[in-house]
GROMACS .gro file of C-alpha atoms in nm:
model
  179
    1UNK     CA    1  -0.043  -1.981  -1.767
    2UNK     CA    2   0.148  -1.720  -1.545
    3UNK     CA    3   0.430  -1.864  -1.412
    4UNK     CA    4   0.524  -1.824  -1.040
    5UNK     CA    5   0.756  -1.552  -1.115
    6UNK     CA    6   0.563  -1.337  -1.308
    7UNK     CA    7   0.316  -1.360  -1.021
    8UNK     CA    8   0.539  -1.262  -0.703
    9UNK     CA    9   0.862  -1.159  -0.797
   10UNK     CA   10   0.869  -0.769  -0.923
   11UNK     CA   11   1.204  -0.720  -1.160
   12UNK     CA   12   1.113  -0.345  -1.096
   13UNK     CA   13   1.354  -0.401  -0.708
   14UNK     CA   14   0.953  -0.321  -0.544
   15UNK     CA   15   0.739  -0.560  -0.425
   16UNK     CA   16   0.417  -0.470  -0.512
   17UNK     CA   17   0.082  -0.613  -0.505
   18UNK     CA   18  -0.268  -0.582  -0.665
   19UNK     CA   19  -0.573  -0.798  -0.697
   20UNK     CA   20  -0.430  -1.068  -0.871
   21UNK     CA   21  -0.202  -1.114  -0.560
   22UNK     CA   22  -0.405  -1.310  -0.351
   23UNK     CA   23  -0.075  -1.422  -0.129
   24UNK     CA   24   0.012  -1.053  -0.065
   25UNK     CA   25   0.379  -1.073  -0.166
   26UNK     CA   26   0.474  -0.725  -0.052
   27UNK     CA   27   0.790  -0.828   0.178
   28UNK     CA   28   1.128  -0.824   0.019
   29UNK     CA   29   1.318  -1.047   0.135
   30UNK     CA   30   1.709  -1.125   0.099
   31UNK     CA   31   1.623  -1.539   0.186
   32UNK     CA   32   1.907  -1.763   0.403
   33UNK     CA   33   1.959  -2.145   0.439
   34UNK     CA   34   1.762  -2.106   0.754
   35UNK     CA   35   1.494  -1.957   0.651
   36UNK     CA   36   1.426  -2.166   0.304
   37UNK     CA   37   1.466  -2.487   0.575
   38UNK     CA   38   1.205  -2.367   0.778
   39UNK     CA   39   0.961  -2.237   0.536
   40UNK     CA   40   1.007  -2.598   0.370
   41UNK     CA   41   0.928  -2.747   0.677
   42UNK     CA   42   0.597  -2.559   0.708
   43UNK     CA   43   0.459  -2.630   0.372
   44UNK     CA   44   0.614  -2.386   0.180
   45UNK     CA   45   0.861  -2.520  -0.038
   46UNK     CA   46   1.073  -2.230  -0.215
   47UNK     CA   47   1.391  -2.390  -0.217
   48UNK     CA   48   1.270  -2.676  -0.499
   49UNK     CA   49   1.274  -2.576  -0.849
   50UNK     CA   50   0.903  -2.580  -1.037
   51UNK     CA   51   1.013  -2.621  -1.376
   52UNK     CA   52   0.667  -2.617  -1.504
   53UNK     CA   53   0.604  -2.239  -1.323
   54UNK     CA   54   0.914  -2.141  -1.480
   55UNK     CA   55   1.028  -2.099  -1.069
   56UNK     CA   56   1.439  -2.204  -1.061
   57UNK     CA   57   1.396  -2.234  -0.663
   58UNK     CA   58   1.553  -1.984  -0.411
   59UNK     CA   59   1.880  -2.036  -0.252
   60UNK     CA   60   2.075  -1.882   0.000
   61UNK     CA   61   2.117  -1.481  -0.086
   62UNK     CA   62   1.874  -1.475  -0.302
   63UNK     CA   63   1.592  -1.203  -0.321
   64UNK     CA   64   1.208  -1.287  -0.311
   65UNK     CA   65   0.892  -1.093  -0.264
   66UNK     CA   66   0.766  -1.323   0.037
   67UNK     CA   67   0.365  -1.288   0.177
   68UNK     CA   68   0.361  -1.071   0.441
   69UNK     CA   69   0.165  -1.327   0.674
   70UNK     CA   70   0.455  -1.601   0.597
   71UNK     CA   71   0.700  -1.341   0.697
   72UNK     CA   72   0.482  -1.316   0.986
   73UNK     CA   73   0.510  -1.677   1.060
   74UNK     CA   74   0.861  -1.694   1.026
   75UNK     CA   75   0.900  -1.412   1.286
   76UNK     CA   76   0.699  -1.559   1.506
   77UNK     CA   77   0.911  -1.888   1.507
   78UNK     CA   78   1.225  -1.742   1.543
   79UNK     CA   79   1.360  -1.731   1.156
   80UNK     CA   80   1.242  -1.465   0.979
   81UNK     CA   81   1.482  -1.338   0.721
   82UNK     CA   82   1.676  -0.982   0.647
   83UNK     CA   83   1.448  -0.727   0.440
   84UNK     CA   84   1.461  -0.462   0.263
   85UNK     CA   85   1.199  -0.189   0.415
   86UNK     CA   86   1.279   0.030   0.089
   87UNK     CA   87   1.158  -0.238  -0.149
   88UNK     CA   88   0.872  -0.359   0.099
   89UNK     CA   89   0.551  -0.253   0.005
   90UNK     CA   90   0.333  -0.056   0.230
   91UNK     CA   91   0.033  -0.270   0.289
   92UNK     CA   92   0.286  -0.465   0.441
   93UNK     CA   93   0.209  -0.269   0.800
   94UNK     CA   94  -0.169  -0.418   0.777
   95UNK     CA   95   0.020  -0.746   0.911
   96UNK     CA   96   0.381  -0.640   1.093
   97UNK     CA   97   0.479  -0.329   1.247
   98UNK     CA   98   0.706  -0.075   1.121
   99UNK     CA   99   0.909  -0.104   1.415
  100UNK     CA  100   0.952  -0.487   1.371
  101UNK     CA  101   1.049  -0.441   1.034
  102UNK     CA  102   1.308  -0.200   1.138
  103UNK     CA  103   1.487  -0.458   1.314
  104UNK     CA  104   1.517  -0.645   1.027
  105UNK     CA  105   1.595  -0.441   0.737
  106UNK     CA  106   1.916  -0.418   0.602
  107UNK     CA  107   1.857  -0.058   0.432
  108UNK     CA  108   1.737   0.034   0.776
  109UNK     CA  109   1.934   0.455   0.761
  110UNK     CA  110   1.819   0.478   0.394
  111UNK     CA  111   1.448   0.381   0.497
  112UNK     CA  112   1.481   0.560   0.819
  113UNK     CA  113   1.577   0.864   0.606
  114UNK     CA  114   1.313   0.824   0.355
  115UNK     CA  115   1.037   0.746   0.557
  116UNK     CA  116   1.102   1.083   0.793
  117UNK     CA  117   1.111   1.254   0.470
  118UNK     CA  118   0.714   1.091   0.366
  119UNK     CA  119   0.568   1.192   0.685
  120UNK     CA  120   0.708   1.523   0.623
  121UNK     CA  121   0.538   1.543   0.260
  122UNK     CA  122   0.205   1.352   0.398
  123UNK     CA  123   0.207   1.599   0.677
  124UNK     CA  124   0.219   1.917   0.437
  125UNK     CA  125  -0.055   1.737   0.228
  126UNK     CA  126  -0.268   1.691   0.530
  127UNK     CA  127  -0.259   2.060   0.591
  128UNK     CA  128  -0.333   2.137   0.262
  129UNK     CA  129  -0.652   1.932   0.263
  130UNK     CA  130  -0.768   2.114   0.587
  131UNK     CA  131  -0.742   2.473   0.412
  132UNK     CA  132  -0.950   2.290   0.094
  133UNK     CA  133  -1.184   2.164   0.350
  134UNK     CA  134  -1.218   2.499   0.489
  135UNK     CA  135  -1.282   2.682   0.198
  136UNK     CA  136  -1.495   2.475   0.086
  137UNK     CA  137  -1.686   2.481   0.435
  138UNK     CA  138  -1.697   2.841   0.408
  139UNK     CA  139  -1.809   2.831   0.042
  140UNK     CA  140  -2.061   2.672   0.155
  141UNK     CA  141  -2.176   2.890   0.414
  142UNK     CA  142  -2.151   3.169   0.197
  143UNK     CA  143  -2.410   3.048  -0.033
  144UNK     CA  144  -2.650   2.960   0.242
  145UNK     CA  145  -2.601   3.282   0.427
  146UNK     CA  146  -2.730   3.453   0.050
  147UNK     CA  147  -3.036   3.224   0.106
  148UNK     CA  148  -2.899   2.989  -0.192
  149UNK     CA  149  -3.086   2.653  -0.224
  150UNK     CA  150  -2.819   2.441  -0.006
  151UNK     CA  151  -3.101   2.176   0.076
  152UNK     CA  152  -3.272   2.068  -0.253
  153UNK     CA  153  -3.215   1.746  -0.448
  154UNK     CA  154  -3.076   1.726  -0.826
  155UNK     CA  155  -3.107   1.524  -1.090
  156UNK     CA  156  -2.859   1.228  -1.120
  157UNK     CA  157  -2.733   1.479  -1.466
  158UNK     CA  158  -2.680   1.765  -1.204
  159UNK     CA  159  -2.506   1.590  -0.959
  160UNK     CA  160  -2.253   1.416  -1.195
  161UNK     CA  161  -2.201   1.805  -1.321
  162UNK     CA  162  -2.143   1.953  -0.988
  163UNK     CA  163  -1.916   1.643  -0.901
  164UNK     CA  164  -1.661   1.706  -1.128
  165UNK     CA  165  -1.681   2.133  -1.037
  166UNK     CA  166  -1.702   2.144  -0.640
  167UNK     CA  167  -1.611   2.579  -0.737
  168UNK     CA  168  -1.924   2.571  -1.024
  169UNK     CA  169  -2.148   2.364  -0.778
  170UNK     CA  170  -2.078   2.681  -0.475
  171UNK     CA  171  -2.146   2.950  -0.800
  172UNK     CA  172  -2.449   2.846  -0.863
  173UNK     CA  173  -2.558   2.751  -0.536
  174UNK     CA  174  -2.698   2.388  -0.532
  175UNK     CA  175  -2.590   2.091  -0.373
  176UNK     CA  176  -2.651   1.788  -0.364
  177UNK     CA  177  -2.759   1.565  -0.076
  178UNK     CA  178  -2.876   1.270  -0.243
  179UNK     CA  179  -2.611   1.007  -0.279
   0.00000   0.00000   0.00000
């Protein structure tokens, strides 16, 4: 059996998450007296030790990869503990805000910093996926401008050929349509 460790607490300082995380453990969290109190008091003991999960209990300090939608909660109520955005994985935003997260983190310039620098990158990746998109477009409109077949149906063997060669599949002037 996996013990509760193994399951939501990452040794790698991330917390991430996967299908086998059905509690969506993606906040890291640096946990206080306060908060373990309160979480107890909702039904979610972290604070007792589970000898049989190998879990030694959390205590003040402490770091934990908490589910986002008990982070959530605790926000909500008033007690949600300190984070750290850095460590704080990024399907985190499907249940808080960035902004909301800001407030809390304690790496808040180093994630600040970092994060500028992503939307940089992803922006620069968007724009290269427009040009590919583009060329691709006018690939396309090449071939049907030469009166190439760009409306007949292949074989499930073609289409696996021209899937892995979007350049081969313009060259030779089929396409595929049927999905």
């Amino acid at each position: 059996m996996k013990s509760f460790l193994q399951r939501s607490c990452k040794r790698n300082g991330f917390c991430s998450t996967g299908d086998n995380d059905v509690g969506r453990h993606t906040v890291c969290v640096q946990v206080t007296d306060e908060f373990l109190s309160y979480s107890k008091s909702v039904g979610n003991d972290l604070s007792t030790p589970l000898p049989e999960y190998l879990f030694p209990g959390l205590k003040e300090g402490d770091c934990w990869c908490l589910c986002a939608q008990r982070w959530a909660q605790a926000y909500n109520a008033g007690k949600a503990p300190k984070l750290f955005l850095q460590s704080t994985h990024e399907k985190t935003l499907d249940f808080i805000p960035l902004d909301v997260m800001k407030v809390f983190a304690i790496d808040v310039k180093e994630s600040t910093s970092v994060i500028n620098k992503l939307n940089l990158q992803r922006s620069q990746l968007n724009e290269i996926m427009k040009k590919e998109i583009s060329n691709n477009d006018e690939a396309f409109q090449m071939l049907a401008e030469k009166g190439g077949p760009t409306n007949r149906y292949c074989t499930t063997a073609e289409k696996e050929e021209h899937s892995r060669d979007l350049n081969a599949r313009a060259q030779l002037g089929t396409c595929c349509f049927n999905d």
